[in-house]
Amino acid sequence: MRRRRTGPGSGGPDPAGGTEGDAMDMAVGKDRARGALLGLAVGDALGAAAENLRPSEIRHRWGRIEGFVSEDPAGTDDTEYAIFSGLLLARHGSALTVSHVERAWHHWIADLDEGPFRGAGFSERGTLENLRRGLAAPISAQHRHAWSDGLAMRAAPFGVFAAGR
């Protein structure tokens, strides 16, 4: 009977309790997660100046956009809401509830006079107005403009969180 090697380089158990393959998979997963979230933020900053412009207007102003076109590039509410969602997932994980989200909206957004989320889209502003009027989630998210891209800006953190599940 042949003995199976264990430890580093063997693909077998390592002293930390998993396998070397598990550790490598985790490292690759973290790298991909970081890439997805950084890609979201950089892509948002690259496209921010062109937001809401028609393709013909973009071509007229800058031609093909291949780099930052503003002197002070920054992300928009898209990045801010992705970070917001990521923070909620980091804090609550799979136990995240509508109640957690509503409390976070009040604490970090709705109950503040100023702060981040200054460029919130009409869908988010409708939700904020409803929360400030006392409507509770999930009713607070039901308004005439609930069809925007608001969900798309929060998809990456949920994809990262659920990867491999």
mmCIF file of the C-alpha atoms, coordinates in Angstrom:
data_MODEL
# 
_entry.id   MODEL 
# 
loop_
_atom_site.group_PDB 
_atom_site.id 
_atom_site.type_symbol 
_atom_site.label_atom_id 
_atom_site.label_alt_id 
_atom_site.label_comp_id 
_atom_site.label_asym_id 
_atom_site.label_entity_id 
_atom_site.label_seq_id 
_atom_site.pdbx_PDB_ins_code 
_atom_site.Cartn_x 
_atom_site.Cartn_y 
_atom_site.Cartn_z 
_atom_site.occupancy 
_atom_site.B_iso_or_equiv 
_atom_site.pdbx_formal_charge 
_atom_site.auth_seq_id 
_atom_site.auth_comp_id 
_atom_site.auth_asym_id 
_atom_site.auth_atom_id 
_atom_site.pdbx_PDB_model_num 
ATOM 1   C CA . MET A 1 1   ? 0.000   0.000  0.000   1.00 0.00 ? 1   MET A CA 1 
ATOM 2   C CA . ARG A 1 2   ? 1.358   3.362  -0.984  1.00 0.00 ? 2   ARG A CA 1 
ATOM 3   C CA . ARG A 1 3   ? 1.330   6.221  1.513   1.00 0.00 ? 3   ARG A CA 1 
ATOM 4   C CA . ARG A 1 4   ? -0.205  9.453  0.349   1.00 0.00 ? 4   ARG A CA 1 
ATOM 5   C CA . ARG A 1 5   ? 1.916   12.547 0.821   1.00 0.00 ? 5   ARG A CA 1 
ATOM 6   C CA . THR A 1 6   ? 0.400   15.389 2.811   1.00 0.00 ? 6   THR A CA 1 
ATOM 7   C CA . GLY A 1 7   ? 1.344   18.990 3.401   1.00 0.00 ? 7   GLY A CA 1 
ATOM 8   C CA . PRO A 1 8   ? 2.525   21.744 1.071   1.00 0.00 ? 8   PRO A CA 1 
ATOM 9   C CA . GLY A 1 9   ? 2.751   20.788 -2.566  1.00 0.00 ? 9   GLY A CA 1 
ATOM 10  C CA . SER A 1 10  ? 0.816   17.539 -2.165  1.00 0.00 ? 10  SER A CA 1 
ATOM 11  C CA . GLY A 1 11  ? -2.726  18.811 -2.550  1.00 0.00 ? 11  GLY A CA 1 
ATOM 12  C CA . GLY A 1 12  ? -3.431  16.919 0.651   1.00 0.00 ? 12  GLY A CA 1 
ATOM 13  C CA . PRO A 1 13  ? -4.218  18.186 4.129   1.00 0.00 ? 13  PRO A CA 1 
ATOM 14  C CA . ASP A 1 14  ? -2.107  20.997 5.462   1.00 0.00 ? 14  ASP A CA 1 
ATOM 15  C CA . PRO A 1 15  ? -1.440  21.877 9.090   1.00 0.00 ? 15  PRO A CA 1 
ATOM 16  C CA . ALA A 1 16  ? -3.966  24.733 8.902   1.00 0.00 ? 16  ALA A CA 1 
ATOM 17  C CA . GLY A 1 17  ? -6.806  22.260 8.526   1.00 0.00 ? 17  GLY A CA 1 
ATOM 18  C CA . GLY A 1 18  ? -7.716  22.527 4.842   1.00 0.00 ? 18  GLY A CA 1 
ATOM 19  C CA . THR A 1 19  ? -5.918  21.460 1.732   1.00 0.00 ? 19  THR A CA 1 
ATOM 20  C CA . GLU A 1 20  ? -3.416  23.442 -0.220  1.00 0.00 ? 20  GLU A CA 1 
ATOM 21  C CA . GLY A 1 21  ? -5.933  23.465 -3.067  1.00 0.00 ? 21  GLY A CA 1 
ATOM 22  C CA . ASP A 1 22  ? -8.524  25.027 -0.750  1.00 0.00 ? 22  ASP A CA 1 
ATOM 23  C CA . ALA A 1 23  ? -6.091  27.795 0.183   1.00 0.00 ? 23  ALA A CA 1 
ATOM 24  C CA . MET A 1 24  ? -5.257  28.454 -3.464  1.00 0.00 ? 24  MET A CA 1 
ATOM 25  C CA . ASP A 1 25  ? -8.952  28.487 -4.403  1.00 0.00 ? 25  ASP A CA 1 
ATOM 26  C CA . MET A 1 26  ? -9.589  30.982 -1.601  1.00 0.00 ? 26  MET A CA 1 
ATOM 27  C CA . ALA A 1 27  ? -6.715  33.201 -2.770  1.00 0.00 ? 27  ALA A CA 1 
ATOM 28  C CA . VAL A 1 28  ? -7.998  33.116 -6.349  1.00 0.00 ? 28  VAL A CA 1 
ATOM 29  C CA . GLY A 1 29  ? -11.520 33.858 -5.126  1.00 0.00 ? 29  GLY A CA 1 
ATOM 30  C CA . LYS A 1 30  ? -10.330 36.842 -3.095  1.00 0.00 ? 30  LYS A CA 1 
ATOM 31  C CA . ASP A 1 31  ? -8.341  38.116 -6.072  1.00 0.00 ? 31  ASP A CA 1 
ATOM 32  C CA . ARG A 1 32  ? -11.371 37.799 -8.343  1.00 0.00 ? 32  ARG A CA 1 
ATOM 33  C CA . ALA A 1 33  ? -13.613 39.477 -5.766  1.00 0.00 ? 33  ALA A CA 1 
ATOM 34  C CA . ARG A 1 34  ? -11.162 42.351 -5.412  1.00 0.00 ? 34  ARG A CA 1 
ATOM 35  C CA . GLY A 1 35  ? -10.941 42.629 -9.207  1.00 0.00 ? 35  GLY A CA 1 
ATOM 36  C CA . ALA A 1 36  ? -14.718 42.700 -9.611  1.00 0.00 ? 36  ALA A CA 1 
ATOM 37  C CA . LEU A 1 37  ? -15.185 45.434 -7.017  1.00 0.00 ? 37  LEU A CA 1 
ATOM 38  C CA . LEU A 1 38  ? -12.205 47.509 -8.156  1.00 0.00 ? 38  LEU A CA 1 
ATOM 39  C CA . GLY A 1 39  ? -13.342 47.087 -11.761 1.00 0.00 ? 39  GLY A CA 1 
ATOM 40  C CA . LEU A 1 40  ? -16.772 48.388 -10.791 1.00 0.00 ? 40  LEU A CA 1 
ATOM 41  C CA . ALA A 1 41  ? -15.261 51.461 -9.109  1.00 0.00 ? 41  ALA A CA 1 
ATOM 42  C CA . VAL A 1 42  ? -12.748 52.246 -11.868 1.00 0.00 ? 42  VAL A CA 1 
ATOM 43  C CA . GLY A 1 43  ? -15.321 51.658 -14.609 1.00 0.00 ? 43  GLY A CA 1 
ATOM 44  C CA . ASP A 1 44  ? -17.739 53.937 -12.792 1.00 0.00 ? 44  ASP A CA 1 
ATOM 45  C CA . ALA A 1 45  ? -15.094 56.675 -12.530 1.00 0.00 ? 45  ALA A CA 1 
ATOM 46  C CA . LEU A 1 46  ? -14.141 56.240 -16.204 1.00 0.00 ? 46  LEU A CA 1 
ATOM 47  C CA . GLY A 1 47  ? -17.736 56.589 -17.341 1.00 0.00 ? 47  GLY A CA 1 
ATOM 48  C CA . ALA A 1 48  ? -18.953 59.186 -14.842 1.00 0.00 ? 48  ALA A CA 1 
ATOM 49  C CA . ALA A 1 49  ? -18.298 62.196 -17.077 1.00 0.00 ? 49  ALA A CA 1 
ATOM 50  C CA . ALA A 1 50  ? -20.237 60.561 -19.918 1.00 0.00 ? 50  ALA A CA 1 
ATOM 51  C CA . GLU A 1 51  ? -23.215 59.471 -17.825 1.00 0.00 ? 51  GLU A CA 1 
ATOM 52  C CA . ASN A 1 52  ? -26.564 60.326 -19.437 1.00 0.00 ? 52  ASN A CA 1 
ATOM 53  C CA . LEU A 1 53  ? -24.919 61.427 -22.692 1.00 0.00 ? 53  LEU A CA 1 
ATOM 54  C CA . ARG A 1 54  ? -25.864 59.931 -26.036 1.00 0.00 ? 54  ARG A CA 1 
ATOM 55  C CA . PRO A 1 55  ? -23.085 58.067 -27.897 1.00 0.00 ? 55  PRO A CA 1 
ATOM 56  C CA . SER A 1 56  ? -22.968 60.866 -30.483 1.00 0.00 ? 56  SER A CA 1 
ATOM 57  C CA . GLU A 1 57  ? -22.396 63.453 -27.729 1.00 0.00 ? 57  GLU A CA 1 
ATOM 58  C CA . ILE A 1 58  ? -19.599 61.353 -26.223 1.00 0.00 ? 58  ILE A CA 1 
ATOM 59  C CA . ARG A 1 59  ? -17.874 60.987 -29.613 1.00 0.00 ? 59  ARG A CA 1 
ATOM 60  C CA . HIS A 1 60  ? -18.211 64.730 -30.251 1.00 0.00 ? 60  HIS A CA 1 
ATOM 61  C CA . ARG A 1 61  ? -16.667 65.672 -26.869 1.00 0.00 ? 61  ARG A CA 1 
ATOM 62  C CA . TRP A 1 62  ? -13.923 63.067 -26.470 1.00 0.00 ? 62  TRP A CA 1 
ATOM 63  C CA . GLY A 1 63  ? -13.896 60.623 -29.351 1.00 0.00 ? 63  GLY A CA 1 
ATOM 64  C CA . ARG A 1 64  ? -13.357 57.108 -28.056 1.00 0.00 ? 64  ARG A CA 1 
ATOM 65  C CA . ILE A 1 65  ? -12.931 57.187 -24.269 1.00 0.00 ? 65  ILE A CA 1 
ATOM 66  C CA . GLU A 1 66  ? -9.806  55.236 -23.356 1.00 0.00 ? 66  GLU A CA 1 
ATOM 67  C CA . GLY A 1 67  ? -8.900  56.959 -20.106 1.00 0.00 ? 67  GLY A CA 1 
ATOM 68  C CA . PHE A 1 68  ? -10.199 59.441 -17.584 1.00 0.00 ? 68  PHE A CA 1 
ATOM 69  C CA . VAL A 1 69  ? -11.633 62.518 -19.292 1.00 0.00 ? 69  VAL A CA 1 
ATOM 70  C CA . SER A 1 70  ? -12.038 64.767 -16.268 1.00 0.00 ? 70  SER A CA 1 
ATOM 71  C CA . GLU A 1 71  ? -9.335  66.477 -14.222 1.00 0.00 ? 71  GLU A CA 1 
ATOM 72  C CA . ASP A 1 72  ? -10.660 65.002 -10.988 1.00 0.00 ? 72  ASP A CA 1 
ATOM 73  C CA . PRO A 1 73  ? -12.089 61.552 -11.776 1.00 0.00 ? 73  PRO A CA 1 
ATOM 74  C CA . ALA A 1 74  ? -14.331 60.055 -9.136  1.00 0.00 ? 74  ALA A CA 1 
ATOM 75  C CA . GLY A 1 75  ? -16.969 57.396 -8.834  1.00 0.00 ? 75  GLY A CA 1 
ATOM 76  C CA . THR A 1 76  ? -20.656 58.106 -8.553  1.00 0.00 ? 76  THR A CA 1 
ATOM 77  C CA . ASP A 1 77  ? -23.488 56.846 -6.414  1.00 0.00 ? 77  ASP A CA 1 
ATOM 78  C CA . ASP A 1 78  ? -23.076 53.547 -8.272  1.00 0.00 ? 78  ASP A CA 1 
ATOM 79  C CA . THR A 1 79  ? -19.813 52.889 -6.427  1.00 0.00 ? 79  THR A CA 1 
ATOM 80  C CA . GLU A 1 80  ? -21.174 54.296 -3.175  1.00 0.00 ? 80  GLU A CA 1 
ATOM 81  C CA . TYR A 1 81  ? -24.206 51.994 -3.240  1.00 0.00 ? 81  TYR A CA 1 
ATOM 82  C CA . ALA A 1 82  ? -22.024 48.996 -4.112  1.00 0.00 ? 82  ALA A CA 1 
ATOM 83  C CA . ILE A 1 83  ? -19.832 49.762 -1.083  1.00 0.00 ? 83  ILE A CA 1 
ATOM 84  C CA . PHE A 1 84  ? -22.953 50.254 1.023   1.00 0.00 ? 84  PHE A CA 1 
ATOM 85  C CA . SER A 1 85  ? -24.241 46.817 -0.022  1.00 0.00 ? 85  SER A CA 1 
ATOM 86  C CA . GLY A 1 86  ? -20.841 45.244 0.568   1.00 0.00 ? 86  GLY A CA 1 
ATOM 87  C CA . LEU A 1 87  ? -20.706 46.690 4.077   1.00 0.00 ? 87  LEU A CA 1 
ATOM 88  C CA . LEU A 1 88  ? -24.151 45.277 4.855   1.00 0.00 ? 88  LEU A CA 1 
ATOM 89  C CA . LEU A 1 89  ? -23.105 41.844 3.602   1.00 0.00 ? 89  LEU A CA 1 
ATOM 90  C CA . ALA A 1 90  ? -19.854 41.989 5.577   1.00 0.00 ? 90  ALA A CA 1 
ATOM 91  C CA . ARG A 1 91  ? -21.774 42.893 8.715   1.00 0.00 ? 91  ARG A CA 1 
ATOM 92  C CA . HIS A 1 92  ? -24.743 40.503 8.398   1.00 0.00 ? 92  HIS A CA 1 
ATOM 93  C CA . GLY A 1 93  ? -23.792 37.853 5.839   1.00 0.00 ? 93  GLY A CA 1 
ATOM 94  C CA . SER A 1 94  ? -26.550 35.402 4.962   1.00 0.00 ? 94  SER A CA 1 
ATOM 95  C CA . ALA A 1 95  ? -28.604 36.704 7.894   1.00 0.00 ? 95  ALA A CA 1 
ATOM 96  C CA . LEU A 1 96  ? -29.133 40.065 6.118   1.00 0.00 ? 96  LEU A CA 1 
ATOM 97  C CA . THR A 1 97  ? -32.801 41.086 6.328   1.00 0.00 ? 97  THR A CA 1 
ATOM 98  C CA . VAL A 1 98  ? -35.000 43.853 4.949   1.00 0.00 ? 98  VAL A CA 1 
ATOM 99  C CA . SER A 1 99  ? -34.999 45.326 8.450   1.00 0.00 ? 99  SER A CA 1 
ATOM 100 C CA . HIS A 1 100 ? -31.176 45.518 8.471   1.00 0.00 ? 100 HIS A CA 1 
ATOM 101 C CA . VAL A 1 101 ? -31.221 47.279 5.104   1.00 0.00 ? 101 VAL A CA 1 
ATOM 102 C CA . GLU A 1 102 ? -33.898 49.745 6.211   1.00 0.00 ? 102 GLU A CA 1 
ATOM 103 C CA . ARG A 1 103 ? -32.013 50.613 9.421   1.00 0.00 ? 103 ARG A CA 1 
ATOM 104 C CA . ALA A 1 104 ? -28.794 51.093 7.452   1.00 0.00 ? 104 ALA A CA 1 
ATOM 105 C CA . TRP A 1 105 ? -30.523 53.397 4.956   1.00 0.00 ? 105 TRP A CA 1 
ATOM 106 C CA . HIS A 1 106 ? -31.763 55.504 7.862   1.00 0.00 ? 106 HIS A CA 1 
ATOM 107 C CA . HIS A 1 107 ? -28.430 55.500 9.699   1.00 0.00 ? 107 HIS A CA 1 
ATOM 108 C CA . TRP A 1 108 ? -26.104 56.135 6.754   1.00 0.00 ? 108 TRP A CA 1 
ATOM 109 C CA . ILE A 1 109 ? -28.293 57.933 4.233   1.00 0.00 ? 109 ILE A CA 1 
ATOM 110 C CA . ALA A 1 110 ? -31.870 59.057 4.921   1.00 0.00 ? 110 ALA A CA 1 
ATOM 111 C CA . ASP A 1 111 ? -31.384 60.689 8.318   1.00 0.00 ? 111 ASP A CA 1 
ATOM 112 C CA . LEU A 1 112 ? -28.380 62.748 7.213   1.00 0.00 ? 112 LEU A CA 1 
ATOM 113 C CA . ASP A 1 113 ? -28.675 66.248 5.811   1.00 0.00 ? 113 ASP A CA 1 
ATOM 114 C CA . GLU A 1 114 ? -25.480 65.913 3.791   1.00 0.00 ? 114 GLU A CA 1 
ATOM 115 C CA . GLY A 1 115 ? -22.918 63.313 2.957   1.00 0.00 ? 115 GLY A CA 1 
ATOM 116 C CA . PRO A 1 116 ? -22.242 60.617 0.406   1.00 0.00 ? 116 PRO A CA 1 
ATOM 117 C CA . PHE A 1 117 ? -24.869 59.462 -2.055  1.00 0.00 ? 117 PHE A CA 1 
ATOM 118 C CA . ARG A 1 118 ? -25.183 63.051 -3.263  1.00 0.00 ? 118 ARG A CA 1 
ATOM 119 C CA . GLY A 1 119 ? -25.593 61.853 -6.840  1.00 0.00 ? 119 GLY A CA 1 
ATOM 120 C CA . ALA A 1 120 ? -28.293 59.320 -6.086  1.00 0.00 ? 120 ALA A CA 1 
ATOM 121 C CA . GLY A 1 121 ? -30.544 58.493 -8.987  1.00 0.00 ? 121 GLY A CA 1 
ATOM 122 C CA . PHE A 1 122 ? -34.268 59.099 -9.029  1.00 0.00 ? 122 PHE A CA 1 
ATOM 123 C CA . SER A 1 123 ? -35.026 55.555 -7.899  1.00 0.00 ? 123 SER A CA 1 
ATOM 124 C CA . GLU A 1 124 ? -32.893 55.941 -4.774  1.00 0.00 ? 124 GLU A CA 1 
ATOM 125 C CA . ARG A 1 125 ? -34.222 59.452 -4.138  1.00 0.00 ? 125 ARG A CA 1 
ATOM 126 C CA . GLY A 1 126 ? -37.772 58.073 -4.272  1.00 0.00 ? 126 GLY A CA 1 
ATOM 127 C CA . THR A 1 127 ? -36.870 55.481 -1.657  1.00 0.00 ? 127 THR A CA 1 
ATOM 128 C CA . LEU A 1 128 ? -35.200 58.131 0.514   1.00 0.00 ? 128 LEU A CA 1 
ATOM 129 C CA . GLU A 1 129 ? -38.270 60.369 0.317   1.00 0.00 ? 129 GLU A CA 1 
ATOM 130 C CA . ASN A 1 130 ? -40.502 57.455 1.304   1.00 0.00 ? 130 ASN A CA 1 
ATOM 131 C CA . LEU A 1 131 ? -38.269 56.534 4.262   1.00 0.00 ? 131 LEU A CA 1 
ATOM 132 C CA . ARG A 1 132 ? -38.220 60.157 5.419   1.00 0.00 ? 132 ARG A CA 1 
ATOM 133 C CA . ARG A 1 133 ? -42.029 60.220 5.204   1.00 0.00 ? 133 ARG A CA 1 
ATOM 134 C CA . GLY A 1 134 ? -42.134 57.231 7.544   1.00 0.00 ? 134 GLY A CA 1 
ATOM 135 C CA . LEU A 1 135 ? -42.843 54.408 5.119   1.00 0.00 ? 135 LEU A CA 1 
ATOM 136 C CA . ALA A 1 136 ? -41.177 51.138 6.100   1.00 0.00 ? 136 ALA A CA 1 
ATOM 137 C CA . ALA A 1 137 ? -39.367 48.671 3.868   1.00 0.00 ? 137 ALA A CA 1 
ATOM 138 C CA . PRO A 1 138 ? -40.209 47.060 1.552   1.00 0.00 ? 138 PRO A CA 1 
ATOM 139 C CA . ILE A 1 139 ? -43.048 49.528 0.810   1.00 0.00 ? 139 ILE A CA 1 
ATOM 140 C CA . SER A 1 140 ? -40.535 52.410 0.909   1.00 0.00 ? 140 SER A CA 1 
ATOM 141 C CA . ALA A 1 141 ? -38.964 51.126 -2.325  1.00 0.00 ? 141 ALA A CA 1 
ATOM 142 C CA . GLN A 1 142 ? -42.240 51.184 -4.237  1.00 0.00 ? 142 GLN A CA 1 
ATOM 143 C CA . HIS A 1 143 ? -42.588 54.375 -6.240  1.00 0.00 ? 143 HIS A CA 1 
ATOM 144 C CA . ARG A 1 144 ? -43.072 55.551 -9.798  1.00 0.00 ? 144 ARG A CA 1 
ATOM 145 C CA . HIS A 1 145 ? -39.379 55.309 -10.621 1.00 0.00 ? 145 HIS A CA 1 
ATOM 146 C CA . ALA A 1 146 ? -38.587 51.853 -9.265  1.00 0.00 ? 146 ALA A CA 1 
ATOM 147 C CA . TRP A 1 147 ? -37.377 50.691 -12.688 1.00 0.00 ? 147 TRP A CA 1 
ATOM 148 C CA . SER A 1 148 ? -33.918 52.312 -12.831 1.00 0.00 ? 148 SER A CA 1 
ATOM 149 C CA . ASP A 1 149 ? -30.496 50.646 -12.795 1.00 0.00 ? 149 ASP A CA 1 
ATOM 150 C CA . GLY A 1 150 ? -30.329 50.859 -8.987  1.00 0.00 ? 150 GLY A CA 1 
ATOM 151 C CA . LEU A 1 151 ? -30.166 47.097 -8.618  1.00 0.00 ? 151 LEU A CA 1 
ATOM 152 C CA . ALA A 1 152 ? -27.376 46.747 -11.176 1.00 0.00 ? 152 ALA A CA 1 
ATOM 153 C CA . MET A 1 153 ? -25.084 48.990 -9.141  1.00 0.00 ? 153 MET A CA 1 
ATOM 154 C CA . ARG A 1 154 ? -25.448 46.635 -6.178  1.00 0.00 ? 154 ARG A CA 1 
ATOM 155 C CA . ALA A 1 155 ? -25.082 43.314 -8.024  1.00 0.00 ? 155 ALA A CA 1 
ATOM 156 C CA . ALA A 1 156 ? -21.292 42.863 -7.771  1.00 0.00 ? 156 ALA A CA 1 
ATOM 157 C CA . PRO A 1 157 ? -21.080 42.703 -3.950  1.00 0.00 ? 157 PRO A CA 1 
ATOM 158 C CA . PHE A 1 158 ? -23.850 40.096 -3.872  1.00 0.00 ? 158 PHE A CA 1 
ATOM 159 C CA . GLY A 1 159 ? -22.109 38.087 -6.602  1.00 0.00 ? 159 GLY A CA 1 
ATOM 160 C CA . VAL A 1 160 ? -18.857 38.211 -4.661  1.00 0.00 ? 160 VAL A CA 1 
ATOM 161 C CA . PHE A 1 161 ? -20.627 37.209 -1.463  1.00 0.00 ? 161 PHE A CA 1 
ATOM 162 C CA . ALA A 1 162 ? -22.457 34.283 -3.080  1.00 0.00 ? 162 ALA A CA 1 
ATOM 163 C CA . ALA A 1 163 ? -19.565 33.014 -5.234  1.00 0.00 ? 163 ALA A CA 1 
ATOM 164 C CA . GLY A 1 164 ? -19.185 29.268 -4.936  1.00 0.00 ? 164 GLY A CA 1 
ATOM 165 C CA . ARG A 1 165 ? -22.338 28.783 -2.877  1.00 0.00 ? 165 ARG A CA 1 
# 
